[in-house]
Amino acid sequence: MSEPRFRKLTAMGVAALVSTAHPEVLKRLPVEIFNLWIDVFYEIKEAQVVDDSDDNSSSAPYNLRRHWELDEAPVSFYQETEGTPEYERRKAVYDRDPVRTVHLGSYIGSHIREAEVACGSSVFQTQYLSKADPTVLGQIQAELARV
């Protein structure tokens, strides 16, 4: 996958799988999943931006600074629908896309916590987190702390 938005989407999908706390998924957490997330964290840089306007909704796309993407959708996304209701619908979908509006670190952090709650903290730590490379685990924790 060469597009950062698709890599982020994949990372978000994997985080959703992790939150299920299925052992088949969690056994891949210390190596494969952490490595995927580290790659995506380092490829895409995001930052929450404080907005002083009336709309301080955390889901507003302009509250997430994406250093990997332009603010406007590619022209091909609209498929020559300019000036039609379809154009407005597509623009609204693009503006509310979770890949564009949700901070990846926050998303992954909340899904890891869901898995931890489902497994139990001690089981999650001993069966899954303890098997991760300490350097990789430290990098993941640093990224999640940036939220």
mmCIF file of C-alpha atoms in Angstrom:
data_model
loop_
_atom_site.group_PDB
_atom_site.id
_atom_site.type_symbol
_atom_site.label_atom_id
_atom_site.label_comp_id
_atom_site.label_asym_id
_atom_site.label_seq_id
_atom_site.Cartn_x
_atom_site.Cartn_y
_atom_site.Cartn_z
ATOM 1 C CA MET A 1 0.000 0.000 0.000
ATOM 2 C CA SER A 2 1.561 3.215 -1.093
ATOM 3 C CA GLU A 3 -1.148 5.692 -0.095
ATOM 4 C CA PRO A 4 -0.841 6.971 3.494
ATOM 5 C CA ARG A 5 -4.620 7.169 3.918
ATOM 6 C CA PHE A 6 -4.993 3.470 3.069
ATOM 7 C CA ARG A 7 -2.157 2.556 5.427
ATOM 8 C CA LYS A 8 -3.889 4.513 8.192
ATOM 9 C CA LEU A 9 -7.187 2.812 7.362
ATOM 10 C CA THR A 10 -5.472 -0.572 7.648
ATOM 11 C CA ALA A 11 -3.929 0.390 11.000
ATOM 12 C CA MET A 12 -7.364 1.467 12.237
ATOM 13 C CA GLY A 13 -8.938 -1.777 11.038
ATOM 14 C CA VAL A 14 -6.285 -3.834 12.799
ATOM 15 C CA ALA A 15 -6.862 -1.799 15.983
ATOM 16 C CA ALA A 16 -10.570 -2.643 15.764
ATOM 17 C CA LEU A 17 -9.630 -6.325 15.508
ATOM 18 C CA VAL A 18 -7.347 -6.006 18.539
ATOM 19 C CA SER A 19 -10.236 -4.595 20.572
ATOM 20 C CA THR A 20 -12.123 -7.870 20.093
ATOM 21 C CA ALA A 21 -9.495 -9.512 22.348
ATOM 22 C CA HIS A 22 -9.587 -12.721 20.331
ATOM 23 C CA PRO A 23 -6.458 -14.749 21.106
ATOM 24 C CA GLU A 24 -5.872 -15.335 17.377
ATOM 25 C CA VAL A 25 -5.487 -11.576 16.940
ATOM 26 C CA LEU A 26 -3.701 -10.786 20.205
ATOM 27 C CA LYS A 27 -0.983 -13.385 19.655
ATOM 28 C CA ARG A 28 0.088 -11.257 16.664
ATOM 29 C CA LEU A 29 0.098 -8.053 18.709
ATOM 30 C CA PRO A 30 3.692 -8.127 20.038
ATOM 31 C CA VAL A 31 5.327 -8.509 16.643
ATOM 32 C CA GLU A 32 3.259 -8.137 13.496
ATOM 33 C CA ILE A 33 0.669 -5.646 14.706
ATOM 34 C CA PHE A 34 3.081 -3.461 16.684
ATOM 35 C CA ASN A 35 5.430 -3.361 13.679
ATOM 36 C CA LEU A 36 2.587 -2.354 11.368
ATOM 37 C CA TRP A 37 1.529 0.420 13.729
ATOM 38 C CA ILE A 38 5.098 1.687 14.149
ATOM 39 C CA ASP A 39 5.500 1.859 10.362
ATOM 40 C CA VAL A 40 2.273 3.817 10.006
ATOM 41 C CA PHE A 41 3.016 6.120 12.961
ATOM 42 C CA TYR A 42 6.353 7.066 11.414
ATOM 43 C CA GLU A 43 4.984 7.426 7.902
ATOM 44 C CA ILE A 44 2.067 9.666 8.746
ATOM 45 C CA LYS A 45 2.441 12.534 11.139
ATOM 46 C CA GLU A 46 -0.682 13.980 12.705
ATOM 47 C CA ALA A 47 -1.329 16.581 15.323
ATOM 48 C CA GLN A 48 -4.435 17.825 17.076
ATOM 49 C CA VAL A 49 -4.932 21.522 16.430
ATOM 50 C CA VAL A 50 -6.710 23.822 18.846
ATOM 51 C CA ASP A 51 -9.405 25.730 16.966
ATOM 52 C CA ASP A 52 -10.808 28.970 18.363
ATOM 53 C CA SER A 53 -13.897 29.004 16.140
ATOM 54 C CA ASP A 54 -17.439 28.293 17.342
ATOM 55 C CA ASP A 55 -17.240 24.677 16.184
ATOM 56 C CA ASN A 56 -14.844 22.992 18.611
ATOM 57 C CA SER A 57 -16.029 19.517 17.726
ATOM 58 C CA SER A 58 -13.131 17.084 17.974
ATOM 59 C CA SER A 59 -14.421 15.378 14.850
ATOM 60 C CA ALA A 60 -14.021 18.466 12.697
ATOM 61 C CA PRO A 61 -11.470 17.653 9.985
ATOM 62 C CA TYR A 62 -9.616 20.911 10.509
ATOM 63 C CA ASN A 63 -8.849 19.948 14.125
ATOM 64 C CA LEU A 64 -6.548 17.185 12.910
ATOM 65 C CA ARG A 65 -3.475 18.399 11.081
ATOM 66 C CA ARG A 66 -2.528 15.737 8.577
ATOM 67 C CA HIS A 67 1.003 16.268 7.340
ATOM 68 C CA TRP A 68 0.508 13.506 4.788
ATOM 69 C CA GLU A 69 -2.459 14.836 2.862
ATOM 70 C CA LEU A 70 -3.834 17.901 1.175
ATOM 71 C CA ASP A 71 -6.957 19.460 2.649
ATOM 72 C CA GLU A 72 -8.970 18.885 -0.513
ATOM 73 C CA ALA A 73 -9.999 15.573 -2.028
ATOM 74 C CA PRO A 74 -8.407 14.601 -5.329
ATOM 75 C CA VAL A 75 -10.452 15.682 -8.334
ATOM 76 C CA SER A 76 -11.006 12.021 -9.230
ATOM 77 C CA PHE A 77 -12.912 11.555 -5.953
ATOM 78 C CA TYR A 78 -15.726 13.780 -7.192
ATOM 79 C CA GLN A 79 -15.932 12.070 -10.594
ATOM 80 C CA GLU A 80 -17.074 15.182 -12.441
ATOM 81 C CA THR A 81 -20.059 15.821 -10.160
ATOM 82 C CA GLU A 82 -19.272 19.497 -9.482
ATOM 83 C CA GLY A 83 -22.407 21.619 -9.156
ATOM 84 C CA THR A 84 -24.689 18.677 -8.339
ATOM 85 C CA PRO A 85 -26.171 17.329 -5.095
ATOM 86 C CA GLU A 86 -23.904 14.291 -5.543
ATOM 87 C CA TYR A 87 -20.880 16.583 -5.274
ATOM 88 C CA GLU A 88 -22.123 17.931 -1.925
ATOM 89 C CA ARG A 89 -22.756 14.392 -0.678
ATOM 90 C CA ARG A 90 -19.284 13.255 -1.695
ATOM 91 C CA LYS A 91 -17.718 16.321 -0.100
ATOM 92 C CA ALA A 92 -19.585 15.661 3.168
ATOM 93 C CA VAL A 93 -18.466 12.010 3.155
ATOM 94 C CA TYR A 94 -14.858 13.042 2.507
ATOM 95 C CA ASP A 95 -14.921 15.722 5.214
ATOM 96 C CA ARG A 96 -16.287 13.261 7.829
ATOM 97 C CA ASP A 97 -14.116 10.288 6.881
ATOM 98 C CA PRO A 98 -12.653 8.872 10.123
ATOM 99 C CA VAL A 99 -9.303 8.401 8.376
ATOM 100 C CA ARG A 100 -9.214 12.187 8.042
ATOM 101 C CA THR A 101 -10.849 13.150 11.335
ATOM 102 C CA VAL A 102 -9.648 10.679 13.984
ATOM 103 C CA HIS A 103 -6.166 10.867 15.478
ATOM 104 C CA LEU A 104 -4.517 7.481 14.937
ATOM 105 C CA GLY A 105 -2.766 7.381 18.310
ATOM 106 C CA SER A 106 -6.014 8.061 20.162
ATOM 107 C CA TYR A 107 -7.845 5.455 18.130
ATOM 108 C CA ILE A 108 -5.249 2.741 18.670
ATOM 109 C CA GLY A 109 -4.880 3.604 22.359
ATOM 110 C CA SER A 110 -8.591 3.279 23.019
ATOM 111 C CA HIS A 111 -8.771 -0.060 21.211
ATOM 112 C CA ILE A 112 -5.772 -1.441 23.096
ATOM 113 C CA ARG A 113 -7.475 -0.452 26.358
ATOM 114 C CA GLU A 114 -10.653 -2.247 25.235
ATOM 115 C CA ALA A 115 -8.634 -5.420 24.617
ATOM 116 C CA GLU A 116 -6.931 -5.050 27.995
ATOM 117 C CA VAL A 117 -10.282 -4.709 29.761
ATOM 118 C CA ALA A 118 -11.696 -7.711 27.907
ATOM 119 C CA CYS A 119 -8.683 -9.918 28.750
ATOM 120 C CA GLY A 120 -7.924 -8.591 32.166
ATOM 121 C CA SER A 121 -4.939 -6.376 32.775
ATOM 122 C CA SER A 122 -2.604 -9.025 34.162
ATOM 123 C CA VAL A 123 -3.399 -11.556 31.429
ATOM 124 C CA PHE A 124 -2.974 -8.907 28.738
ATOM 125 C CA GLN A 125 0.383 -7.919 30.189
ATOM 126 C CA THR A 126 1.781 -11.413 30.723
ATOM 127 C CA GLN A 127 0.453 -13.163 27.628
ATOM 128 C CA TYR A 128 0.836 -10.395 25.051
ATOM 129 C CA LEU A 129 2.673 -7.209 26.023
ATOM 130 C CA SER A 130 5.524 -9.005 27.796
ATOM 131 C CA LYS A 131 6.344 -10.821 24.543
ATOM 132 C CA ALA A 132 6.953 -7.571 22.653
ATOM 133 C CA ASP A 133 10.424 -6.238 22.074
ATOM 134 C CA PRO A 134 10.963 -3.601 24.791
ATOM 135 C CA THR A 135 12.178 -1.042 22.243
ATOM 136 C CA VAL A 136 9.128 -1.532 20.045
ATOM 137 C CA LEU A 137 6.806 -1.426 23.049
ATOM 138 C CA GLY A 138 8.479 1.795 24.162
ATOM 139 C CA GLN A 139 7.960 3.317 20.714
ATOM 140 C CA ILE A 140 4.287 2.345 20.740
ATOM 141 C CA GLN A 141 3.835 3.789 24.234
ATOM 142 C CA ALA A 142 5.566 7.018 23.183
ATOM 143 C CA GLU A 143 3.255 7.415 20.195
ATOM 144 C CA LEU A 144 0.172 6.737 22.305
ATOM 145 C CA ALA A 145 1.337 9.240 24.931
ATOM 146 C CA ARG A 146 1.489 12.001 22.300
ATOM 147 C CA VAL A 147 -2.281 12.179 22.210
#
